[in-house]
Amino acid sequence: MTDQKRNKVLHIGLWIAQALVALMLLWGAFAKLGTPIEELAKMMPWATENPSLVTLTGIVDLLGGLGLLLPALLKIKPQLTIYAAYGTIALMVAAAIFHISRGEYESVGMNVVILLIAVFIAWGRSKKEPILPKV
């Protein structure tokens, strides 16, 4: 496989990863910011205990989801996508620790999956090649 073809495959994989993680974060933001706490507590038992944490994590999810897509798509400071990936990694570590401390081990798997995809995004986007391949 040539370097050009390898780079194209990497870029496509990165865009798929970014879209996947961004959609998951944006869905989380929508759920946390747009769903009444009582209804949200059915999915997230900790929501009624920590409504401020629900709002905070909803805002962080929203910013992370937008940060993974918009800078690269708009070609305005595309290196911010790397920082959004680092932020997502930190968020998933914190979320996993939070769920482990509460004994909610079934939630940790998704945190680890998102964390690994975010590591791939940070690694791939920190390479010196352009964010978008020339067409």
N, CA, C and O of each residue as an XYZ file, in Angstrom:
540
protein
N       0.854     -1.172      0.000
C       0.000      0.000      0.000
C       0.902      1.238      0.000
O       1.850      1.326      0.781
N       0.601      2.173     -0.869
C       1.413      3.385     -0.960
C       1.115      4.315      0.213
O       0.091      4.197      0.885
N       2.053      5.250      0.437
C       1.851      6.211      1.530
C       0.603      7.041      1.314
O      -0.121      7.340      2.264
N       0.346      7.419      0.059
C      -0.833      8.244     -0.231
C      -2.117      7.478      0.094
O      -3.049      8.030      0.677
N      -2.153      6.206     -0.289
C      -3.334      5.393     -0.017
C      -3.495      5.166      1.490
O      -4.607      5.208      2.016
N      -2.369      4.924      2.179
C      -2.395      4.723      3.628
C      -2.907      5.978      4.335
O      -3.707      5.892      5.266
N      -2.436      7.149      3.882
C      -2.897      8.407      4.467
C      -4.390      8.608      4.247
O      -5.093      9.081      5.140
N      -4.872      8.258      3.077
C      -6.296      8.415      2.784
C      -7.138      7.505      3.683
O      -8.178      7.920      4.196
N      -6.683      6.264      3.870
C      -7.393      5.325      4.750
C      -7.388      5.858      6.181
O      -8.404      5.797      6.873
N      -6.232      6.386      6.627
C      -6.143      6.958      7.970
C      -7.110      8.130      8.126
O      -7.813      8.221      9.133
N      -7.151      9.022      7.146
C      -8.044     10.180      7.228
C      -9.511      9.759      7.268
O     -10.299     10.322      8.028
N      -9.874      8.787      6.467
C     -11.260      8.308      6.477
C     -11.584      7.682      7.837
O     -12.649      7.930      8.403
N     -10.661      6.873      8.353
C     -10.857      6.269      9.674
C     -10.989      7.311     10.764
O     -11.815      7.176     11.667
N     -10.162      8.367     10.681
C     -10.233      9.438     11.674
C     -11.568     10.174     11.604
O     -12.164     10.480     12.637
N     -12.038     10.457     10.395
C     -13.327     11.141     10.266
C     -14.470     10.285     10.804
O     -15.384     10.799     11.449
N     -14.418      8.988     10.542
C     -15.444      8.088     11.074
C     -15.387      8.083     12.599
O     -16.420      8.161     13.264
N     -14.175      7.991     13.153
C     -14.004      7.994     14.610
C     -14.496      9.311     15.210
O     -15.200      9.313     16.219
N     -14.124     10.427     14.589
C     -14.556     11.735     15.095
C     -16.070     11.853     15.067
O     -16.677     12.317     16.032
N     -16.680     11.435     13.969
C     -18.136     11.530     13.867
C     -18.815     10.641     14.904
O     -19.802     11.044     15.521
N     -18.288      9.435     15.095
C     -18.870      8.509     16.056
C     -18.809      9.066     17.479
O     -19.818      9.098     18.183
N     -17.627      9.502     17.894
C     -17.481     10.033     19.258
C     -18.281     11.323     19.412
O     -18.938     11.528     20.433
N     -18.230     12.191     18.404
C     -18.984     13.444     18.478
C     -20.480     13.172     18.614
O     -21.154     13.814     19.420
N     -21.005     12.230     17.838
C     -22.434     11.905     17.934
C     -22.786     11.351     19.313
O     -23.842     11.667     19.860
N     -21.913     10.535     19.865
C     -22.175      9.993     21.206
C     -22.165     11.110     22.246
O     -23.025     11.151     23.126
N     -21.198     12.011     22.146
C     -21.133     13.126     23.094
C     -22.327     14.068     22.926
O     -22.906     14.524     23.912
N     -22.691     14.354     21.680
C     -23.830     15.252     21.430
C     -25.137     14.621     21.889
O     -26.017     15.313     22.400
N     -25.267     13.297     21.707
C     -26.456     12.617     22.222
C     -26.497     12.737     23.742
O     -27.550     13.017     24.315
N     -25.354     12.526     24.396
C     -25.281     12.666     25.853
C     -25.639     14.072     26.303
O     -26.354     14.251     27.289
N     -25.140     15.072     25.578
C     -25.447     16.470     25.906
C     -26.939     16.732     25.766
O     -27.556     17.346     26.636
N     -27.512     16.261     24.667
C     -28.945     16.457     24.438
C     -29.760     15.805     25.560
O     -30.707     16.400     26.075
N     -29.383     14.583     25.929
C     -30.114     13.878     26.987
C     -29.972     14.597     28.326
O     -30.957     14.792     29.037
N     -28.748     14.989     28.667
C     -28.509     15.606     29.969
C     -29.081     17.013     30.083
O     -29.533     17.418     31.154
N     -29.061     17.746     28.995
C     -29.532     19.134     29.052
C     -31.000     19.290     28.686
O     -31.614     20.304     29.017
N     -31.573     18.298     28.005
C     -32.935     18.458     27.517
C     -33.973     17.540     28.133
O     -35.156     17.643     27.808
N     -33.559     16.652     29.006
C     -34.485     15.693     29.605
C     -34.703     16.060     31.072
O     -33.742     16.354     31.783
N     -35.962     16.046     31.534
C     -36.204     16.308     32.959
C     -35.436     15.316     33.836
O     -35.285     14.148     33.479
N     -34.961     15.787     34.968
C     -34.122     14.986     35.879
C     -34.812     13.679     36.271
O     -34.164     12.634     36.322
N     -36.117     13.724     36.548
C     -36.827     12.515     36.967
C     -36.780     11.446     35.876
O     -36.613     10.261     36.164
N     -36.928     11.871     34.640
C     -36.892     10.938     33.518
C     -35.457     10.461     33.261
O     -35.223      9.294     32.947
N     -34.524     11.370     33.399
C     -33.110     11.045     33.195
C     -32.617     10.052     34.240
O     -31.738      9.237     33.959
N     -33.174     10.118     35.434
C     -32.766      9.225     36.532
C     -33.052      7.762     36.207
O     -32.441      6.869     36.794
N     -33.972      7.506     35.282
C     -34.244      6.128     34.867
C     -33.041      5.541     34.119
O     -32.778      4.341     34.200
N     -32.318      6.393     33.395
C     -31.125      5.946     32.664
C     -29.859      6.134     33.492
O     -28.935      5.323     33.428
N     -29.828      7.212     34.265
C     -28.653      7.567     35.061
C     -29.098      7.744     36.509
O     -29.583      8.812     36.881
N     -28.937      6.706     37.329
C     -29.444      6.766     38.700
C     -28.869      7.912     39.530
O     -29.510      8.357     40.481
N     -27.705      8.386     39.199
C     -27.040      9.454     39.953
C     -27.586     10.842     39.633
O     -27.223     11.808     40.303
N     -28.440     10.964     38.635
C     -28.915     12.273     38.183
C     -29.672     13.035     39.271
O     -29.490     14.245     39.408
N     -30.510     12.357     40.039
C     -31.277     13.064     41.073
C     -30.390     13.493     42.244
O     -30.682     14.476     42.926
N     -29.310     12.752     42.469
C     -28.390     13.094     43.555
C     -27.501     14.291     43.209
O     -27.099     15.049     44.092
N     -27.199     14.454     41.918
C     -26.246     15.474     41.466
C     -26.760     16.224     40.238
O     -26.168     16.096     39.166
N     -27.836     16.999     40.351
C     -28.345     17.695     39.159
C     -27.340     18.695     38.571
O     -27.332     18.924     37.361
N     -26.503     19.284     39.414
C     -25.483     20.209     38.903
C     -24.446     19.470     38.069
O     -23.956     19.993     37.068
N     -24.117     18.259     38.484
C     -23.166     17.443     37.722
C     -23.757     17.040     36.373
O     -23.036     16.947     35.379
N     -25.051     16.805     36.338
C     -25.723     16.487     35.074
C     -25.568     17.654     34.109
O     -25.218     17.460     32.945
N     -25.828     18.866     34.592
C     -25.709     20.056     33.747
C     -24.269     20.265     33.301
O     -24.010     20.523     32.126
N     -23.338     20.156     34.233
C     -21.927     20.348     33.906
C     -21.458     19.344     32.864
O     -20.827     19.723     31.878
N     -21.759     18.076     33.074
C     -21.312     17.070     32.109
C     -22.039     17.213     30.771
O     -21.479     16.885     29.726
N     -23.266     17.695     30.797
C     -23.976     17.966     29.548
C     -23.295     19.052     28.742
O     -23.175     18.942     27.522
N     -22.850     20.096     29.411
C     -22.138     21.187     28.731
C     -20.789     20.700     28.212
O     -20.397     21.029     27.092
N     -20.081     19.918     29.019
C     -18.783     19.369     28.588
C     -18.972     18.436     27.393
O     -18.185     18.475     26.447
N     -19.998     17.606     27.430
C     -20.298     16.725     26.294
C     -20.571     17.539     25.032
O     -20.070     17.210     23.957
N     -21.358     18.590     25.162
C     -21.682     19.441     24.019
C     -20.423     20.074     23.427
O     -20.217     20.041     22.214
N     -19.589     20.647     24.284
C     -18.356     21.277     23.813
C     -17.409     20.252     23.191
O     -16.770     20.531     22.177
N     -17.320     19.077     23.791
C     -16.462     18.029     23.241
C     -16.937     17.563     21.880
O     -16.135     17.412     20.958
N     -18.232     17.333     21.748
C     -18.783     16.899     20.464
C     -18.556     17.915     19.363
O     -18.173     17.562     18.247
N     -18.796     19.190     19.684
C     -18.563     20.249     18.694
C     -17.074     20.417     18.404
O     -16.683     20.660     17.262
N     -16.250     20.287     19.435
C     -14.810     20.453     19.277
C     -14.157     19.364     18.446
O     -13.124     19.599     17.820
N     -14.744     18.180     18.433
C     -14.192     17.102     17.629
C     -14.489     17.281     16.143
O     -13.779     16.736     15.299
N     -15.525     18.035     15.822
C     -15.921     18.174     14.422
C     -15.657     19.552     13.819
O     -15.037     19.660     12.761
N     -16.121     20.597     14.485
C     -16.137     21.914     13.849
C     -14.770     22.481     13.451
O     -14.643     22.987     12.336
N     -13.755     22.424     14.294
C     -12.478     23.019     13.865
C     -11.924     22.385     12.589
O     -11.434     23.089     11.706
N     -12.003     21.063     12.494
C     -11.489     20.385     11.301
C     -12.389     20.623     10.094
O     -11.897     20.847      8.988
N     -13.702     20.576     10.300
C     -14.635     20.786      9.187
C     -14.541     22.195      8.619
O     -14.555     22.388      7.403
N     -14.446     23.177      9.510
C     -14.419     24.578      9.072
C     -13.007     25.063      8.734
O     -12.821     26.177      8.244
N     -12.015     24.203      9.005
C     -10.613     24.539      8.762
C     -10.191     25.810      9.492
O      -9.349     26.567      9.009
N     -10.786     26.032     10.659
C     -10.423     27.155     11.517
C      -9.768     26.559     12.760
O     -10.439     25.936     13.583
N      -8.472     26.750     12.893
C      -7.699     26.195     14.012
C      -7.956     24.689     14.171
O      -8.401     24.251     15.232
N      -7.682     23.895     13.128
C      -7.976     22.459     13.192
C      -7.228     21.728     14.310
O      -7.628     20.631     14.699
N      -6.147     22.320     14.833
C      -5.436     21.674     15.946
C      -6.307     21.605     17.195
O      -6.010     20.832     18.106
N      -7.382     22.399     17.256
C      -8.299     22.323     18.396
C      -8.989     20.962     18.472
O      -9.424     20.543     19.544
N      -9.088     20.275     17.336
C      -9.655     18.927     17.328
C      -8.816     18.000     18.202
O      -9.354     17.137     18.897
N      -7.502     18.180     18.164
C      -6.611     17.365     18.997
C      -6.900     17.636     20.472
O      -6.984     16.705     21.273
N      -7.051     18.903     20.824
C      -7.338     19.253     22.217
C      -8.706     18.725     22.653
O      -8.875     18.315     23.801
N      -9.673     18.733     21.748
C     -10.985     18.162     22.065
C     -10.863     16.654     22.314
O     -11.540     16.109     23.186
N     -10.008     15.992     21.552
C      -9.780     14.559     21.779
C      -9.129     14.338     23.143
O      -9.515     13.422     23.868
N      -8.144     15.168     23.500
C      -7.523     15.060     24.831
C      -8.564     15.307     25.928
O      -8.583     14.609     26.942
N      -9.412     16.288     25.720
C     -10.475     16.569     26.684
C     -11.434     15.396     26.826
O     -11.893     15.089     27.926
N     -11.731     14.744     25.710
C     -12.604     13.574     25.737
C     -11.948     12.438     26.507
O     -12.612     11.720     27.253
N     -10.640     12.277     26.323
C      -9.906     11.252     27.075
C     -10.030     11.536     28.572
O     -10.347     10.639     29.353
N      -9.779     12.779     28.967
C      -9.874     13.152     30.384
C     -11.293     12.940     30.910
O     -11.477     12.452     32.025
N     -12.286     13.305     30.115
C     -13.682     13.128     30.514
C     -14.013     11.658     30.723
O     -14.695     11.311     31.686
N     -13.541     10.794     29.838
C     -13.838      9.368     29.958
C     -13.113      8.735     31.145
O     -13.655      7.839     31.792
N     -11.904      9.189     31.435
C     -11.205      8.700     32.638
C     -11.997      9.100     33.882
O     -12.230      8.279     34.769
N     -12.407     10.365     33.941
C     -13.183     10.849     35.088
C     -14.513     10.104     35.199
O     -14.930      9.742     36.299
N     -15.179      9.875     34.067
C     -16.457      9.162     34.086
C     -16.275      7.722     34.568
O     -17.086      7.216     35.344
N     -15.216      7.068     34.109
C     -14.964      5.686     34.537
C     -14.700      5.632     36.036
O     -15.222      4.759     36.729
N     -13.895      6.559     36.538
C     -13.619      6.605     37.982
C     -14.915      6.854     38.758
O     -15.156      6.227     39.790
N     -15.740      7.763     38.262
C     -17.021      8.070     38.911
C     -17.902      6.817     38.965
O     -18.452      6.485     40.015
N     -18.030      6.127     37.834
C     -18.894      4.943     37.796
C     -18.337      3.809     38.652
O     -19.103      3.103     39.308
N     -17.020      3.625     38.657
C     -16.414      2.595     39.499
C     -16.660      2.908     40.973
O     -16.967      2.014     41.761
N     -16.524      4.191     41.343
C     -16.735      4.563     42.751
C     -18.168      4.321     43.204
O     -18.418      4.135     44.395
N     -19.101      4.321     42.276
C     -20.506      4.074     42.599
C     -20.911      2.614     42.390
O     -22.061      2.247     42.634
N     -19.968      1.782     41.940
C     -20.282      0.376     41.694
C     -21.065      0.147     40.416
O     -21.672     -0.910     40.246
N     -21.061      1.110     39.520
C     -21.789      1.008     38.244
C     -20.842      0.496     37.155
O     -20.558      1.194     36.181
N     -20.365     -0.721     37.339
C     -19.330     -1.278     36.464
C     -19.805     -1.466     35.025
O     -18.997     -1.433     34.098
N     -21.100     -1.660     34.835
C     -21.619     -1.860     33.477
C     -21.466     -0.604     32.608
O     -21.488     -0.705     31.381
N     -21.315      0.557     33.214
C     -21.149      1.812     32.470
C     -19.705      2.059     32.041
O     -19.453      2.858     31.140
N     -18.770      1.384     32.674
C     -17.349      1.643     32.428
C     -16.917      1.184     31.036
O     -16.045      1.803     30.428
N     -17.505      0.126     30.534
C     -17.135     -0.392     29.212
C     -17.267      0.651     28.120
O     -16.375      0.799     27.285
N     -18.369      1.370     28.122
C     -18.584      2.406     27.103
C     -17.574      3.537     27.273
O     -17.092      4.092     26.285
N     -17.252      3.879     28.514
C     -16.236      4.905     28.758
C     -14.895      4.486     28.162
O     -14.201      5.301     27.554
N     -14.536      3.232     28.336
C     -13.259      2.732     27.818
C     -13.258      2.733     26.288
O     -12.252      3.092     25.675
N     -14.357      2.341     25.674
C     -14.438      2.333     24.207
C     -14.275      3.758     23.660
O     -13.497      3.985     22.733
N     -15.005      4.708     24.233
C     -14.899      6.100     23.780
C     -13.492      6.627     24.025
O     -12.943      7.338     23.184
N     -12.904      6.287     25.168
C     -11.538      6.707     25.480
C     -10.558      6.191     24.424
O      -9.714      6.951     23.951
N     -10.654      4.931     24.053
C      -9.738      4.358     23.065
C      -9.907      5.009     21.696
O      -8.921      5.253     21.000
N     -11.140      5.291     21.310
C     -11.362      5.964     20.030
C     -10.801      7.382     20.089
O     -10.226      7.855     19.108
N     -10.957      8.065     21.216
C     -10.405      9.416     21.375
C      -8.876      9.403     21.333
O      -8.263     10.332     20.807
N      -8.259      8.355     21.883
C      -6.800      8.216     21.793
C      -6.387      8.088     20.328
O      -5.406      8.698     19.903
N      -7.127      7.302     19.560
C      -6.858      7.161     18.125
C      -6.977      8.511     17.417
O      -6.141      8.845     16.577
N      -8.001      9.282     17.747
C      -8.192     10.594     17.131
C      -7.026     11.520     17.483
O      -6.466     12.179     16.606
N      -6.666     11.568     18.752
C      -5.556     12.431     19.180
C      -4.260     12.030     18.486
O      -3.507     12.888     18.024
N      -4.004     10.739     18.414
C      -2.795     10.251     17.750
C      -2.813     10.595     16.260
O      -1.850     11.142     15.724
N      -3.914     10.267     15.612
C      -4.000     10.472     14.160
C      -3.964     11.932     13.761
O      -3.326     12.286     12.769
N      -4.631     12.778     14.508
C      -4.678     14.199     14.165
C      -3.419     14.942     14.578
O      -3.176     16.049     14.098
N      -2.618     14.363     15.452
C      -1.382     15.037     15.855
C      -0.244     14.767     14.878
O       0.834     15.349     15.000
N      -0.480     13.885     13.909
C       0.515     13.685     12.858
C       0.629     14.961     12.045
O      -0.293     15.777     12.042
N       1.723     15.141     11.370
C       1.999     16.407     10.672
C       1.290     16.528      9.326
O       1.463     17.535      8.638
N       0.503     15.539      8.932
C      -0.215     15.647      7.665
C      -1.430     16.554      7.828
O      -1.898     16.763      8.947
N      -1.938     17.089      6.739
C      -3.120     17.959      6.835
C      -4.347     17.184      7.338
O      -4.464     15.974      7.144
N      -5.249     17.918      7.984
C      -6.488     17.322      8.510
C      -7.350     16.777      7.377
O      -7.852     15.656      7.462
N      -7.522     17.547      6.338
C      -8.337     17.117      5.204
C      -7.427     16.843      4.019
O      -6.608     17.691      3.665
N      -7.554     15.661      3.393
C      -6.723     15.378      2.227
C      -7.128     16.273      1.064
O      -8.291     16.654      0.933
N      -6.153     16.603      0.223
C      -6.437     17.410     -0.969
C      -7.221     16.555     -1.948
O      -6.904     15.386     -2.169
N      -8.245     17.154     -2.530
C      -9.099     16.424     -3.475
C      -8.716     16.765     -4.882
O      -9.318     16.254     -5.827
